[in-house]
Short mmCIF file of C-alpha atoms in Angstrom, two decimals:
data_model
loop_
_atom_site.label_atom_id
_atom_site.label_comp_id
_atom_site.label_asym_id
_atom_site.label_seq_id
_atom_site.Cartn_x
_atom_site.Cartn_y
_atom_site.Cartn_z
CA MET A 51 -5.43 35.63 10.30
CA ASN A 52 -6.42 38.40 7.93
CA VAL A 53 -4.81 39.57 4.70
CA LYS A 54 -2.95 42.48 6.28
CA GLU A 55 -1.48 40.29 9.03
CA LEU A 56 -0.32 37.76 6.42
CA ALA A 57 1.29 40.48 4.30
CA ASP A 58 3.01 41.98 7.35
CA LYS A 59 4.34 38.66 8.60
CA LEU A 60 5.73 37.72 5.19
CA GLY A 61 6.87 41.21 4.27
CA LEU A 62 4.65 41.34 1.17
CA GLU A 63 3.50 44.55 -0.46
CA ILE A 64 -0.26 45.02 -0.70
CA HIS A 65 -0.23 46.53 -4.16
CA ALA A 66 -3.98 47.03 -4.60
CA GLY A 67 -7.22 46.56 -2.72
CA LYS A 68 -5.75 47.63 0.65
CA GLN A 69 -9.19 48.72 1.78
CA ALA A 70 -10.22 45.06 2.01
CA ALA A 71 -7.09 43.81 3.77
CA ASP A 72 -8.96 43.07 6.99
CA ARG A 73 -10.60 40.09 5.31
CA ASP A 74 -10.02 36.76 7.06
CA ILE A 75 -8.02 34.05 5.33
CA LEU A 76 -9.59 30.61 5.67
CA GLY A 77 -7.35 28.57 3.38
CA GLY A 78 -4.97 28.68 0.46
CA TYR A 79 -4.64 27.55 -3.15
CA THR A 80 -1.90 27.71 -5.76
CA GLY A 81 -2.70 27.57 -9.45
CA ASP A 82 -2.22 29.36 -12.75
CA LEU A 83 -4.87 27.66 -14.84
CA LEU A 84 -7.83 29.93 -14.19
CA SER A 85 -10.52 27.40 -15.07
CA ASP A 86 -9.05 25.03 -12.49
CA VAL A 87 -8.81 27.73 -9.84
CA MET A 88 -12.36 28.82 -10.57
CA ALA A 89 -13.59 25.26 -10.04
CA ARG A 90 -11.63 24.58 -6.86
CA ILE A 91 -11.11 27.54 -4.58
CA ASN A 92 -13.42 28.27 -1.68
CA PRO A 93 -14.48 31.60 -0.20
CA GLY A 94 -11.73 33.08 1.95
CA THR A 95 -8.87 31.51 0.00
CA ALA A 96 -5.48 33.19 -0.28
CA TRP A 97 -4.66 32.40 -3.92
CA MET A 98 -1.09 32.21 -5.21
CA THR A 99 -0.58 32.66 -8.95
CA ILE A 100 1.88 33.98 -11.53
CA GLN A 101 -0.94 35.20 -13.76
CA THR A 102 -1.22 38.98 -14.01
CA HIS A 103 -4.17 39.54 -16.38
CA GLN A 104 -7.34 41.15 -15.05
CA ASN A 105 -9.07 37.77 -15.41
CA ILE A 106 -7.50 36.85 -12.05
CA VAL A 107 -9.55 39.57 -10.33
CA ALA A 108 -12.68 38.22 -12.00
CA VAL A 109 -11.97 34.69 -10.78
CA ALA A 110 -11.12 35.89 -7.27
CA VAL A 111 -14.25 38.05 -7.00
CA LEU A 112 -16.44 35.33 -8.43
CA ARG A 113 -15.18 32.78 -5.92
CA GLU A 114 -14.89 35.27 -3.06
CA ALA A 115 -11.18 34.71 -2.49
CA ALA A 116 -9.64 36.59 0.44
CA CYS A 117 -6.76 37.88 -1.67
CA ILE A 118 -4.52 37.21 -4.67
CA SER A 119 -0.76 36.85 -4.22
CA ILE A 120 1.14 37.35 -7.45
CA THR A 121 4.33 35.35 -6.98
CA GLY A 122 7.71 34.98 -8.65
CA GLY A 123 8.30 38.70 -8.98
CA HIS A 124 5.61 39.09 -11.64
CA ARG A 125 3.80 42.41 -11.74
CA PRO A 126 0.08 42.90 -12.44
CA ASP A 127 -1.21 44.62 -15.57
CA ARG A 128 -2.54 48.15 -15.10
CA GLU A 129 -6.14 46.99 -15.70
CA THR A 130 -5.67 44.32 -13.04
CA VAL A 131 -4.68 46.91 -10.43
CA GLU A 132 -7.56 49.23 -11.39
CA ARG A 133 -10.02 46.37 -11.28
CA ALA A 134 -8.74 45.08 -7.94
CA GLU A 135 -9.17 48.57 -6.43
CA LYS A 136 -12.70 48.82 -7.74
CA GLU A 137 -13.66 45.31 -6.68
CA ASN A 138 -12.00 45.50 -3.24
CA MET A 139 -9.73 42.55 -3.94
CA PRO A 140 -6.35 42.73 -2.20
CA VAL A 141 -3.41 41.97 -4.53
CA LEU A 142 -0.16 41.06 -2.79
CA LEU A 143 3.21 40.96 -4.55
CA ALA A 144 5.82 38.35 -3.70
CA ASP A 145 9.31 37.88 -5.10
CA ASP A 146 9.26 34.28 -3.88
CA ASN A 147 7.89 31.69 -6.25
CA SER A 148 4.60 30.04 -5.28
CA PHE A 149 6.29 27.02 -3.69
CA ASP A 150 8.61 29.06 -1.49
CA LEU A 151 5.79 31.39 -0.49
CA CYS A 152 3.64 28.41 0.53
CA LEU A 153 6.51 27.07 2.64
CA LYS A 154 6.72 30.39 4.46
CA ILE A 155 2.97 30.42 5.05
CA ALA A 156 3.20 26.85 6.38
CA ASP A 157 5.91 28.01 8.80
CA LEU A 158 3.49 30.54 10.25
CA LYS A 159 1.28 27.60 11.30
CA VAL A 160 -1.87 29.65 10.94
CA LEU A 161 -3.70 27.80 8.16
CA MET B 187 -9.00 24.99 -19.49
CA LYS B 188 -6.86 21.91 -19.88
CA GLU B 189 -8.14 21.33 -23.42
CA LEU B 190 -9.10 23.70 -26.22
CA SER B 191 -12.24 21.60 -26.74
CA LEU B 192 -13.49 22.84 -23.34
CA HIS B 193 -13.21 26.43 -24.56
CA ILE B 194 -15.26 25.42 -27.60
CA LEU B 195 -17.91 23.95 -25.29
CA ASP B 196 -17.97 27.09 -23.19
CA ILE B 197 -18.28 29.50 -26.13
CA ALA B 198 -20.94 27.36 -27.84
CA GLU B 199 -22.91 27.32 -24.59
CA ASN B 200 -22.80 31.11 -24.64
CA SER B 201 -24.39 30.94 -28.09
CA ILE B 202 -27.11 28.61 -26.89
CA GLY B 203 -27.73 30.85 -23.89
CA ALA B 204 -28.19 33.70 -26.36
CA LYS B 205 -30.93 31.68 -28.12
CA ALA B 206 -28.91 30.48 -31.11
CA ASP B 207 -30.18 27.18 -32.58
CA PHE B 208 -27.31 26.68 -35.01
CA VAL B 209 -23.61 26.66 -34.23
CA ARG B 210 -20.77 26.10 -36.66
CA ILE B 211 -17.57 24.85 -35.05
CA ALA B 212 -14.51 24.80 -37.28
CA VAL B 213 -11.13 23.51 -36.16
CA ASP B 214 -8.45 23.97 -38.78
CA GLU B 215 -4.94 22.65 -38.26
CA THR B 216 -3.88 23.37 -41.83
CA VAL B 217 -4.28 27.18 -42.18
CA LYS B 218 -0.64 27.81 -41.43
CA GLU B 219 2.20 25.49 -40.47
CA GLY B 220 2.30 25.10 -36.70
CA TYR B 221 -1.00 26.86 -35.95
CA ILE B 222 -4.52 25.76 -35.03
CA SER B 223 -7.47 27.96 -35.80
CA ILE B 224 -10.75 27.54 -33.91
CA GLU B 225 -13.87 29.28 -35.05
CA ILE B 226 -17.28 29.23 -33.38
CA GLN B 227 -20.10 30.90 -35.24
CA ASP B 228 -23.77 31.09 -34.31
CA ASN B 229 -27.07 32.37 -35.64
CA GLY B 230 -27.96 34.10 -32.39
CA PRO B 231 -29.15 37.67 -32.04
CA GLY B 232 -25.61 39.08 -32.11
CA ILE B 233 -23.89 41.34 -29.65
CA GLN B 234 -24.77 45.02 -29.48
CA LYS B 235 -22.23 47.35 -31.05
CA GLU B 236 -21.57 49.07 -27.71
CA MET B 237 -20.73 45.70 -26.13
CA ILE B 238 -18.47 44.18 -28.76
CA GLY B 239 -15.32 46.03 -27.69
CA SER B 240 -15.63 44.80 -24.15
CA VAL B 241 -16.76 41.17 -24.54
CA ALA B 242 -13.37 39.94 -23.36
CA ASP B 243 -13.64 42.06 -20.23
CA PRO B 244 -14.81 39.60 -17.57
CA PHE B 245 -16.67 42.36 -15.76
CA VAL B 246 -18.89 43.04 -18.74
CA THR B 247 -21.66 40.51 -19.16
CA THR B 248 -25.34 40.30 -20.00
CA ARG B 249 -25.76 37.69 -17.31
CA THR B 250 -28.31 38.47 -14.67
CA GLU B 251 -27.56 35.67 -12.17
CA ARG B 252 -24.02 36.99 -11.68
CA ARG B 253 -22.20 39.99 -13.00
CA ILE B 254 -19.00 38.35 -14.20
CA GLY B 255 -18.63 36.38 -17.47
CA MET B 256 -15.52 34.31 -18.03
CA GLY B 257 -15.99 32.31 -21.27
CA ILE B 258 -14.66 34.71 -23.87
CA SER B 259 -12.17 36.27 -21.44
CA LEU B 260 -10.51 32.91 -20.84
CA PHE B 261 -10.53 31.91 -24.52
CA LYS B 262 -8.90 35.18 -25.55
CA ALA B 263 -6.30 35.01 -22.78
CA ALA B 264 -5.49 31.37 -23.67
CA ALA B 265 -4.81 32.35 -27.30
CA GLU B 266 -2.81 35.45 -26.47
CA GLN B 267 -0.63 33.90 -23.78
CA SER B 268 0.60 31.35 -26.31
CA CYS B 269 1.52 33.79 -29.09
CA GLY B 270 -1.82 33.33 -30.83
CA ALA B 271 -4.58 35.76 -31.71
CA PHE B 272 -8.24 36.35 -31.02
CA ASP B 273 -11.02 38.04 -32.93
CA ILE B 274 -14.77 38.46 -32.56
CA GLU B 275 -17.32 39.75 -35.05
CA SER B 276 -20.99 40.18 -34.47
CA ASP B 277 -23.90 41.25 -36.57
CA GLU B 278 -27.54 41.45 -35.53
CA LYS B 279 -28.57 39.63 -38.70
CA LYS B 280 -25.76 37.11 -39.04
CA GLY B 281 -25.01 36.24 -35.42
CA THR B 282 -21.62 36.10 -33.76
CA ARG B 283 -18.30 34.62 -34.89
CA VAL B 284 -15.48 34.05 -32.42
CA LYS B 285 -12.10 33.03 -33.79
CA ALA B 286 -8.89 32.19 -31.97
CA VAL B 287 -5.57 31.04 -33.36
CA PHE B 288 -3.16 28.99 -31.26
CA LYS B 289 0.50 28.30 -31.85
CA LYS B 290 0.70 24.51 -31.63
CA ASP B 291 4.20 24.09 -30.29
CA HIS B 292 3.96 26.86 -27.70
CA VAL B 293 4.45 25.31 -24.29
CA ASP B 294 1.35 27.07 -22.92
CA THR B 295 -0.97 25.88 -25.69
CA ALA B 296 -3.34 23.23 -24.37
CA PRO B 297 -4.03 20.18 -26.52
CA VAL B 298 -7.10 20.31 -28.77
CA GLY B 299 -8.59 17.58 -26.60
CA ASP B 300 -11.77 15.61 -26.93
CA THR B 301 -13.83 17.52 -29.47
CA ALA B 302 -16.18 14.55 -29.86
CA ALA B 303 -17.13 14.89 -26.19
CA THR B 304 -17.78 18.59 -26.72
CA ILE B 305 -20.13 17.97 -29.67
CA ILE B 306 -21.95 15.18 -27.83
CA THR B 307 -22.35 17.26 -24.68
CA LEU B 308 -23.82 20.14 -26.69
CA LEU B 309 -26.29 17.87 -28.49
CA ALA B 310 -27.27 15.91 -25.37
CA GLY B 311 -28.18 19.05 -23.48
CA ASN B 312 -29.82 20.84 -26.39
CA PRO B 313 -31.80 18.53 -28.67
CA GLY B 314 -33.10 21.48 -30.69
CA LEU B 315 -29.58 22.63 -31.57
CA ASP B 316 -28.00 22.01 -34.96
CA ILE B 317 -24.23 21.84 -35.27
CA ARG B 318 -21.96 21.88 -38.25
CA TYR B 319 -18.58 20.62 -37.11
CA GLU B 320 -15.60 20.93 -39.44
CA HIS B 321 -12.15 19.65 -38.59
CA ALA B 322 -9.20 19.75 -40.95
CA THR B 323 -5.85 18.19 -40.15
CA PRO B 324 -2.94 17.72 -42.57
CA GLU B 325 -4.04 14.07 -42.88
CA ASN B 326 -7.77 14.44 -43.17
CA SER B 327 -10.55 16.91 -43.68
CA PHE B 328 -13.85 16.06 -42.09
CA PHE B 329 -17.24 17.58 -41.37
CA LEU B 330 -20.54 16.56 -39.92
CA ASP B 331 -23.79 18.45 -40.02
CA THR B 332 -26.63 17.49 -37.69
CA ARG B 333 -29.16 18.91 -40.16
CA GLU B 334 -28.13 16.13 -42.56
CA ILE B 335 -27.95 13.51 -39.81
CA ARG B 336 -31.50 14.36 -38.70
CA GLN B 337 -32.85 13.57 -42.18
CA ASP B 338 -31.44 10.05 -41.96
CA LEU B 339 -32.77 9.42 -38.46
CA GLU B 340 -36.39 9.04 -39.56
CA GLY B 341 -37.97 10.28 -36.36
CA ILE B 342 -35.37 9.12 -33.84
CA ASP B 343 -34.21 12.00 -31.65
CA ILE B 344 -30.69 13.27 -32.20
CA ASP B 345 -30.03 13.11 -28.46
CA HIS B 346 -30.88 9.39 -28.30
CA PRO B 347 -27.88 7.71 -26.60
CA ALA B 348 -27.29 5.36 -29.54
CA VAL B 349 -27.25 8.27 -31.99
CA LEU B 350 -24.86 10.25 -29.82
CA GLU B 351 -22.59 7.21 -29.54
CA LYS B 352 -22.55 6.90 -33.36
CA ILE B 353 -21.71 10.59 -33.77
CA LYS B 354 -18.88 10.23 -31.28
CA GLU B 355 -17.49 7.21 -33.17
CA LEU B 356 -17.78 9.04 -36.47
CA ILE B 357 -15.74 11.97 -35.15
CA ASN B 358 -13.11 9.83 -33.46
CA ASP B 359 -12.75 7.57 -36.52
CA ASN B 360 -12.05 10.61 -38.66
CA ILE B 361 -9.85 12.76 -36.52
CA GLY B 362 -8.63 10.36 -33.85
CA SER B 363 -9.75 10.27 -30.24
CA LYS B 364 -6.40 11.19 -28.68
CA ARG B 365 -5.59 14.77 -29.49
#
């Protein structure tokens, strides 16, 4: 499943980085402590976080994540959106908290 | 980072990567009620004036093996997300000084953590490095300086396991190992 299909199925807005939404999702991770995420995620991860600072784009690009989903109704900083566009990193917005979003993804039985 | 001491390690490693051979690490829990100040200062070549405004931008780095640098970005974000503050000063003659202040009782402030492990790790990997480590708490004020320790070692290397173990004990005896 790619990022666009995931966003469509869950009704999530792709707020930035749409141009890279055909990227395949190979797994998922939830975490808000960036050093932990940086150490643990694998390429192709759909990453759920409530962090909104541009550092999340840096971590995602560095670790080749498939996309970032900002959960809990949080909204990214302006720099984050600009950076995600430039770096081709899809940023999805979810009103669900990370737990509920993960449950919905599990229901899709694709990962 | 789960501990502030890991940020210290990360920033000090930046200094070493920039060819500094002296790093001063000062942790002060007495500057202001409820706050912790952490300062890391080096004698490296300093950061160019054009770069200083963007050091906390993870997409600005002098790295050549990858184009994203996270150390200072994470340290600054950690301080700011817990109602603290961050500052960096650099001078080509004096080196670079990074300072962050953390609000102790903020729920997002990580514990200071194992600073002894940070000092030991730095020394073990960089035997040519000198460190002055200062740590003030309301109960105690403590410092160690490897330039002084070296004089007492009479030829034994500072990264000898027994020496490192002694340094670790000295720090933990003075500021406590559980922080």
